[in-house]
Coordinates of C-alpha atoms in Angstrom, one line a residue:
M700 CA 84.8 85.5 73.5
D701 CA 86.0 88.5 71.6
V702 CA 85.9 90.9 75.2
M703 CA 88.1 90.9 77.7
S704 CA 86.8 90.1 81.1
G705 CA 86.1 94.1 82.6
P706 CA 88.4 96.8 82.8
H707 CA 91.8 95.8 84.5
V708 CA 91.7 98.2 87.6
I709 CA 94.8 100.1 88.5
R710 CA 93.5 100.9 91.7
G711 CA 90.9 103.4 92.7
S712 CA 88.3 104.4 89.6
V713 CA 92.3 104.5 86.8
A714 CA 91.5 101.3 84.9
L715 CA 94.2 100.3 82.2
P716 CA 92.5 101.7 78.6
E717 CA 92.3 99.0 76.2
A718 CA 92.3 101.6 73.2
E719 CA 96.0 102.0 74.4
L720 CA 97.0 98.3 74.6
V721 CA 99.0 96.5 72.2
W722 CA 99.1 93.0 72.1
R723 CA 101.3 91.1 69.7
F724 CA 101.7 87.1 69.7
S725 CA 103.7 84.8 69.2
R726 CA 104.1 80.6 69.5
S727 CA 104.5 79.8 73.0
S728 CA 107.2 77.1 73.9
G729 CA 106.4 74.6 76.2
P730 CA 103.6 71.6 76.5
G731 CA 101.1 71.4 74.5
G732 CA 102.0 68.7 71.8
Q733 CA 101.1 69.5 68.0
H734 CA 98.5 72.3 69.2
V735 CA 101.9 74.6 70.2
N736 CA 103.5 74.0 66.7
T737 CA 99.9 75.7 65.3
T738 CA 99.0 78.2 67.2
D739 CA 100.1 81.7 68.8
T740 CA 99.2 81.4 72.5
A741 CA 102.3 83.8 74.2
V742 CA 101.5 87.3 75.1
E743 CA 103.3 90.4 75.1
L744 CA 101.2 93.5 76.3
R745 CA 102.7 96.7 75.8
F746 CA 101.6 99.7 77.4
D747 CA 103.2 103.8 76.5
L748 CA 103.6 104.8 79.7
A749 CA 105.1 108.5 78.9
R750 CA 102.6 108.5 76.4
T751 CA 99.5 107.8 78.4
E752 CA 96.6 110.0 79.1
A753 CA 94.6 107.2 81.4
L754 CA 96.8 108.2 84.6
P755 CA 96.9 111.2 86.4
E756 CA 100.0 113.2 85.7
V757 CA 101.6 112.3 89.7
W758 CA 101.1 108.8 89.0
K759 CA 102.6 109.0 85.2
R760 CA 105.9 110.5 87.0
R761 CA 105.7 108.4 89.3
A762 CA 106.1 104.9 87.6
L763 CA 107.9 106.7 85.0
E764 CA 110.4 107.2 87.8
R765 CA 110.4 103.3 89.6
L766 CA 109.8 101.5 86.7
A767 CA 112.8 102.9 84.4
G768 CA 114.9 100.3 84.3
R769 CA 111.9 97.8 82.7
L770 CA 110.6 101.0 79.7
S771 CA 111.4 100.9 76.3
D772 CA 111.2 104.4 75.3
G773 CA 108.6 105.1 77.7
V774 CA 107.0 102.0 76.8
V775 CA 106.8 99.0 80.1
S776 CA 106.2 95.7 78.2
V777 CA 104.0 92.6 79.9
R778 CA 104.7 88.8 79.1
A779 CA 102.8 85.6 79.4
S780 CA 103.2 82.2 78.5
E781 CA 102.4 79.4 80.9
H782 CA 98.5 78.5 80.4
R783 CA 98.6 76.6 76.8
S784 CA 95.6 79.3 75.6
Q785 CA 96.1 82.4 74.7
W786 CA 93.3 83.4 75.7
R787 CA 94.2 82.8 79.3
N788 CA 98.2 84.6 78.7
R789 CA 96.2 87.8 77.3
E790 CA 93.9 87.9 81.4
A791 CA 97.6 86.9 83.0
A792 CA 99.4 89.4 80.8
A793 CA 96.8 92.1 81.8
V794 CA 96.5 91.2 85.5
R795 CA 100.6 91.6 85.3
L796 CA 100.4 94.7 83.4
A797 CA 97.7 96.0 86.4
A798 CA 99.5 94.8 89.5
L799 CA 102.6 96.2 87.9
L800 CA 101.6 100.1 87.4
A801 CA 99.8 99.6 90.6
E802 CA 103.0 98.7 92.3
A803 CA 104.9 101.8 90.6
T804 CA 101.9 104.3 91.5
A805 CA 101.9 103.1 95.1
P806 CA 102.0 106.9 97.2
P807 CA 105.2 106.3 99.2
P808 CA 105.5 104.8 102.4
K809 CA 105.1 107.4 105.3
Q810 CA 108.4 108.9 106.6
R811 CA 109.5 107.3 110.2
R812 CA 109.8 109.3 112.7
P813 CA 112.1 107.4 115.5
T814 CA 111.1 107.9 118.7
R815 CA 113.3 107.2 121.8
I816 CA 113.3 104.3 124.1
P817 CA 111.6 105.3 127.5
R818 CA 113.9 105.4 130.3
G819 CA 112.1 103.1 132.6
I820 CA 112.6 100.3 129.5
N821 CA 116.0 100.8 129.4
E822 CA 117.3 100.5 133.2
R823 CA 115.6 97.6 133.6
R824 CA 116.7 95.8 130.4
L825 CA 120.5 96.8 132.3
R826 CA 119.3 95.2 135.5
E827 CA 117.5 92.3 134.2
K828 CA 121.4 91.4 132.8
K829 CA 123.0 91.9 135.4
Q830 CA 120.6 89.7 137.4
R831 CA 122.6 87.2 134.3
A832 CA 125.6 87.5 134.6
Q833 CA 125.6 87.7 138.6
T834 CA 123.7 83.6 137.6
K835 CA 126.1 82.9 135.5
R836 CA 129.3 84.6 137.8
G837 CA 127.4 81.8 140.8
R838 CA 127.7 79.2 138.1
S839 CA 131.5 79.1 137.9
A840 CA 133.7 76.3 138.5
R841 CA 135.6 78.0 141.8
G842 CA 133.0 77.3 144.1
W843 CA 132.4 73.7 143.6
E844 CA 136.3 71.9 144.2

């Protein structure tokens, strides 16, 4: 049980390199009885984004730009303490980091090209508006006296 459950893929064939991950463990708050006072179950996972060689240069630039608010000296940090076992918290932190990097390295969305509304659609909308106004005008109190 010393080995993680496989590489955590960011996208395509790019995965988190185990050698570049820095793990730190601490005591977790919350339920657990006596167990919580003796074991370090909370996990902090750190990844040096600025110095990594595992990501393509374009991805790295994109991630550094998008995660600028989360970085501390080019290092991104993720915490996990929702589970009672350190093993499950390690898994949760690794998955969370992989998802964060996948989102940060995703290509920007395609630029939207504005399209013109066809004239027929606009004319139909105006015709229906006039018809609706006519209907409402016919309901006015003038004719009911």
